[in-house]
Amino acid sequence: MQSALQSALGQTGIAMSDLDGLIAVPSLSHPHFMEAHYLATKIGMLPQNDVVVRTVDTGGASPITALLEARRMIMNEDCKAVAITAGDSVGSMDSDLFLERADAGCRPSHVKSGPQYLPSPVIPHGYSRVTEYHMEKFGTTREQLAMCSVLMSRQASRHPDAMNKTPYTLEDVLNPKHEVAPSVNLLECARRADGGAAIVVCSSRFLESRNLARKGNGGSGDVVILGGGEASGPLYPGPVIDETMFSCEHAAWNAFTKCQLEPEDIDWWGLYDCFPICLIRALEAVGLAEKGKGGEFVEKIYVETMNDPNYDPKIFPINTHGGLLSFGAPWEVPATYNIIEAVRQLCWQAGSKRQVSGARRALCYGNGGIFSASAVAILGRAVDERV
Ligand code: CAA
């Protein structure tokens, strides 16, 4: 977290001493009581009277919640420069310890049997239950789900920092030897990883006063947070899976309404994809596919990109970095990667293989637990938005 923060500050020309806000998200491998206070103390931001230090925990949605919180801290609490940090090392963590902690967080301890009981690994089994619900209700096929992992691996093969370097085939993903839960295979699990990330959010007044505003029209410029929405689902999937447990639809609707935008106004999408069903539900929730047709949407892109390794990023402007399935998933960090890729896309700095030409607005969605929290933020190029 510290090195990511230093790197982010170095790129923006903002000094550590300029920060008057810090948000951190909890770590599974190295948990600390009041994570943000712990980090603020380590980096010398505390003790000090005039700083706002806050730990945010909405699971995997945390970085998006934190982005919206940073905006509120600037708009309502007079902060001028707020850093968001996230870091974890679940990739190098002992597997038994990882599962002990991950399982404990997502399974109700009083349930010992019945449909609500989830065996270890609890998270893949929980998503497997939801996957089966979706397949049964909407006719989504097992192959369409596996295609999500293939597509993410194709995207990741274009990013130098992604964990998966080589695109999978459908057979790789569907290989029965890799079954983790009834409808989830190994290559359909968020890829455990070590990693950290940091984002700096500043008020326009502060940037202008320090001559740091980059309003350039070409390959740079600043990105603005246009707004967002959040919504919650139950901490654990109930005995019966139905539409009441999902919240991305509400979060996305709130975000579009607040920003007075429609799905057609978005050029790039960072959609949480810890398991294929999460991506498919997200495609439907944000309006890219009709309800129940997310699988068909994925299949169409799968076919379109199958024989052309050099496909135009505009054909599939979603998770151009490879998402949790293929870029890597350090527990609550990965939605931060969505935000970072969104910023690169909006600054037209994603490089020829990944850049969605002319991208002006991006939507980032984070999901916590097993559909327990949804946060959606919409970003735009400062040069285009009158804010
Ligand atoms: N893609 C490619 N390779 C993968 C992979 C993936 N998605 N997942 C694992 N592998 C590889 C590993 O790199 C490893 O390769 P090597 O042997 O070459 O090192 C091999 O497969 C075995 O992987 P693991 O060491 O992880 O195997 P394991 O048996 O110890 O555990 C598992 C397997 C139970 C599926 C475990 O990896 C797991 O639980 N994964 C899911 C992680 C998870 O649940 N993350 C949270 C998602 S939910 C969310 O994000 C919301 C939130 O609020 C946090």
CSV table of N, CA and C in Angstrom, one decimal, residues 38-93:
chain,number,residue,atom,x,y,z
A,38,TYR,N,-3.9,2.7,10.9
A,38,TYR,CA,-2.6,2.0,11.0
A,38,TYR,C,-1.6,2.6,9.9
A,39,LEU,N,-2.1,2.7,8.7
A,39,LEU,CA,-1.3,3.2,7.6
A,39,LEU,C,-0.9,4.6,7.8
A,40,ALA,N,-1.9,5.5,8.2
A,40,ALA,CA,-1.6,6.9,8.4
A,40,ALA,C,-0.5,7.1,9.5
A,41,THR,N,-0.5,6.2,10.5
A,41,THR,CA,0.5,6.4,11.5
A,41,THR,C,1.8,6.0,11.0
A,42,LYS,N,1.8,4.9,10.1
A,42,LYS,CA,3.1,4.4,9.6
A,42,LYS,C,3.7,5.4,8.6
A,43,ILE,N,2.9,6.2,7.9
A,43,ILE,CA,3.5,7.1,6.9
A,43,ILE,C,3.6,8.5,7.5
A,44,GLY,N,3.3,8.7,8.8
A,44,GLY,CA,3.5,10.0,9.4
A,44,GLY,C,2.4,11.0,9.2
A,45,MET,N,1.2,10.5,8.7
A,45,MET,CA,0.1,11.4,8.5
A,45,MET,C,-0.6,11.7,9.8
A,46,LEU,N,-0.5,10.7,10.7
A,46,LEU,CA,-1.0,10.9,12.1
A,46,LEU,C,0.2,10.8,13.0
A,47,PRO,N,0.2,11.5,14.2
A,47,PRO,CA,-0.8,12.4,14.6
A,47,PRO,C,-0.8,13.8,13.9
A,48,GLN,N,-2.0,14.3,13.7
A,48,GLN,CA,-2.2,15.6,13.0
A,48,GLN,C,-3.6,15.9,13.2
A,49,ASN,N,-4.0,17.2,13.4
A,49,ASN,CA,-5.4,17.5,13.7
A,49,ASN,C,-6.3,17.6,12.5
A,50,ASP,N,-5.7,18.1,11.4
A,50,ASP,CA,-6.6,18.4,10.3
A,50,ASP,C,-6.7,17.4,9.2
A,51,VAL,N,-6.7,16.1,9.5
A,51,VAL,CA,-6.8,15.1,8.5
A,51,VAL,C,-8.0,14.2,8.8
A,52,VAL,N,-8.6,13.7,7.7
A,52,VAL,CA,-9.7,12.7,7.8
A,52,VAL,C,-9.2,11.4,7.4
A,53,VAL,N,-9.2,10.4,8.3
A,53,VAL,CA,-8.7,9.1,8.1
A,53,VAL,C,-9.8,8.1,8.3
A,54,ARG,N,-10.0,7.2,7.3
A,54,ARG,CA,-11.2,6.4,7.3
A,54,ARG,C,-11.0,5.0,6.7
A,55,THR,N,-11.4,4.0,7.4
A,55,THR,CA,-11.3,2.6,6.8
A,55,THR,C,-12.7,2.3,6.2
A,56,VAL,N,-12.7,1.8,5.0
A,56,VAL,CA,-14.0,1.5,4.4
A,56,VAL,C,-14.0,0.0,4.1
A,57,ASP,N,-15.1,-0.6,4.4
A,57,ASP,CA,-15.2,-2.0,4.1
A,57,ASP,C,-16.6,-2.4,3.6
A,58,THR,N,-16.7,-2.5,2.2
A,58,THR,CA,-17.8,-3.1,1.6
A,58,THR,C,-17.3,-4.3,0.8
A,59,GLY,N,-16.4,-5.1,1.3
A,59,GLY,CA,-15.8,-6.2,0.6
A,59,GLY,C,-15.1,-5.7,-0.7
A,60,GLY,N,-15.3,-6.5,-1.8
A,60,GLY,CA,-14.7,-6.2,-3.0
A,60,GLY,C,-15.2,-4.9,-3.6
A,61,ALA,N,-16.3,-4.4,-3.1
A,61,ALA,CA,-16.8,-3.1,-3.6
A,61,ALA,C,-16.1,-1.9,-2.9
A,62,SER,N,-15.3,-2.2,-1.9
A,62,SER,CA,-14.6,-1.1,-1.1
A,62,SER,C,-14.0,0.0,-1.9
A,63,PRO,N,-13.1,-0.4,-2.9
A,63,PRO,CA,-12.4,0.7,-3.7
A,63,PRO,C,-13.4,1.7,-4.3
A,64,ILE,N,-14.6,1.2,-4.8
A,64,ILE,CA,-15.5,2.1,-5.5
A,64,ILE,C,-16.3,2.9,-4.4
A,65,THR,N,-16.6,2.2,-3.3
A,65,THR,CA,-17.2,3.0,-2.1
A,65,THR,C,-16.2,4.1,-1.7
A,66,ALA,N,-14.9,3.7,-1.6
A,66,ALA,CA,-13.9,4.7,-1.2
A,66,ALA,C,-13.8,5.8,-2.2
A,67,LEU,N,-13.9,5.6,-3.5
A,67,LEU,CA,-13.9,6.6,-4.5
A,67,LEU,C,-15.0,7.6,-4.2
A,68,LEU,N,-16.2,7.1,-4.0
A,68,LEU,CA,-17.4,7.9,-3.8
A,68,LEU,C,-17.2,8.7,-2.4
A,69,GLU,N,-16.6,8.0,-1.4
A,69,GLU,CA,-16.4,8.6,-0.1
A,69,GLU,C,-15.4,9.7,-0.3
A,70,ALA,N,-14.3,9.5,-1.0
A,70,ALA,CA,-13.3,10.6,-1.2
A,70,ALA,C,-14.0,11.8,-1.8
A,71,ARG,N,-14.9,11.6,-2.8
A,71,ARG,CA,-15.6,12.7,-3.4
A,71,ARG,C,-16.4,13.5,-2.3
A,72,ARG,N,-17.1,12.7,-1.4
A,72,ARG,CA,-17.9,13.3,-0.4
A,72,ARG,C,-17.0,14.1,0.6
A,73,MET,N,-15.8,13.5,0.9
A,73,MET,CA,-14.9,14.2,1.8
A,73,MET,C,-14.4,15.5,1.2
A,74,ILE,N,-14.3,15.6,-0.1
A,74,ILE,CA,-13.9,16.8,-0.8
A,74,ILE,C,-15.1,17.8,-0.8
A,75,MET,N,-16.2,17.3,-1.1
A,75,MET,CA,-17.4,18.2,-1.3
A,75,MET,C,-18.0,18.6,0.0
A,76,ASN,N,-18.0,17.7,1.0
A,76,ASN,CA,-18.7,18.1,2.3
A,76,ASN,C,-17.8,18.3,3.5
A,77,GLU,N,-16.5,17.8,3.4
A,77,GLU,CA,-15.7,17.9,4.6
A,77,GLU,C,-14.4,18.8,4.4
A,78,ASP,N,-14.4,19.5,3.3
A,78,ASP,CA,-13.3,20.5,3.0
A,78,ASP,C,-12.0,19.8,2.8
A,79,CYS,N,-11.9,18.6,2.4
A,79,CYS,CA,-10.6,17.9,2.1
A,79,CYS,C,-10.2,18.5,0.8
A,80,LYS,N,-8.9,18.5,0.6
A,80,LYS,CA,-8.4,19.0,-0.8
A,80,LYS,C,-7.7,17.8,-1.5
A,81,ALA,N,-7.1,16.9,-0.8
A,81,ALA,CA,-6.4,15.8,-1.5
A,81,ALA,C,-6.5,14.5,-0.7
A,82,VAL,N,-7.2,13.6,-1.2
A,82,VAL,CA,-7.5,12.3,-0.5
A,82,VAL,C,-6.9,11.1,-1.2
A,83,ALA,N,-6.1,10.3,-0.5
A,83,ALA,CA,-5.6,9.1,-1.1
A,83,ALA,C,-6.4,7.9,-0.7
A,84,ILE,N,-6.6,7.0,-1.7
A,84,ILE,CA,-7.3,5.7,-1.4
A,84,ILE,C,-6.2,4.7,-1.6
A,85,THR,N,-6.1,3.8,-0.6
A,85,THR,CA,-5.1,2.7,-0.8
A,85,THR,C,-5.7,1.3,-0.5
A,86,ALA,N,-5.2,0.3,-1.2
A,86,ALA,CA,-5.6,-1.0,-0.9
A,86,ALA,C,-4.4,-2.0,-1.2
A,87,GLY,N,-4.3,-3.0,-0.4
A,87,GLY,CA,-3.2,-3.9,-0.6
A,87,GLY,C,-3.5,-5.2,0.1
A,88,ASP,N,-3.0,-6.3,-0.5
A,88,ASP,CA,-3.2,-7.6,0.1
A,88,ASP,C,-2.2,-8.6,-0.5
A,89,SER,N,-2.0,-9.7,0.2
A,89,SER,CA,-1.1,-10.7,-0.4
A,89,SER,C,-1.7,-12.1,-0.3
A,90,VAL,N,-2.9,-12.3,-0.8
A,90,VAL,CA,-3.6,-13.6,-0.7
A,90,VAL,C,-3.1,-14.6,-1.7
A,91,GLY,N,-2.2,-14.1,-2.6
A,91,GLY,CA,-1.6,-15.0,-3.6
A,91,GLY,C,-0.6,-15.9,-2.9
A,92,SER,N,0.3,-15.2,-2.1
A,92,SER,CA,1.4,-16.0,-1.5
A,92,SER,C,0.9,-16.5,-0.1
A,93,MET,N,-0.3,-16.3,0.3
A,93,MET,CA,-0.8,-16.7,1.6
A,93,MET,C,-1.0,-18.3,1.5
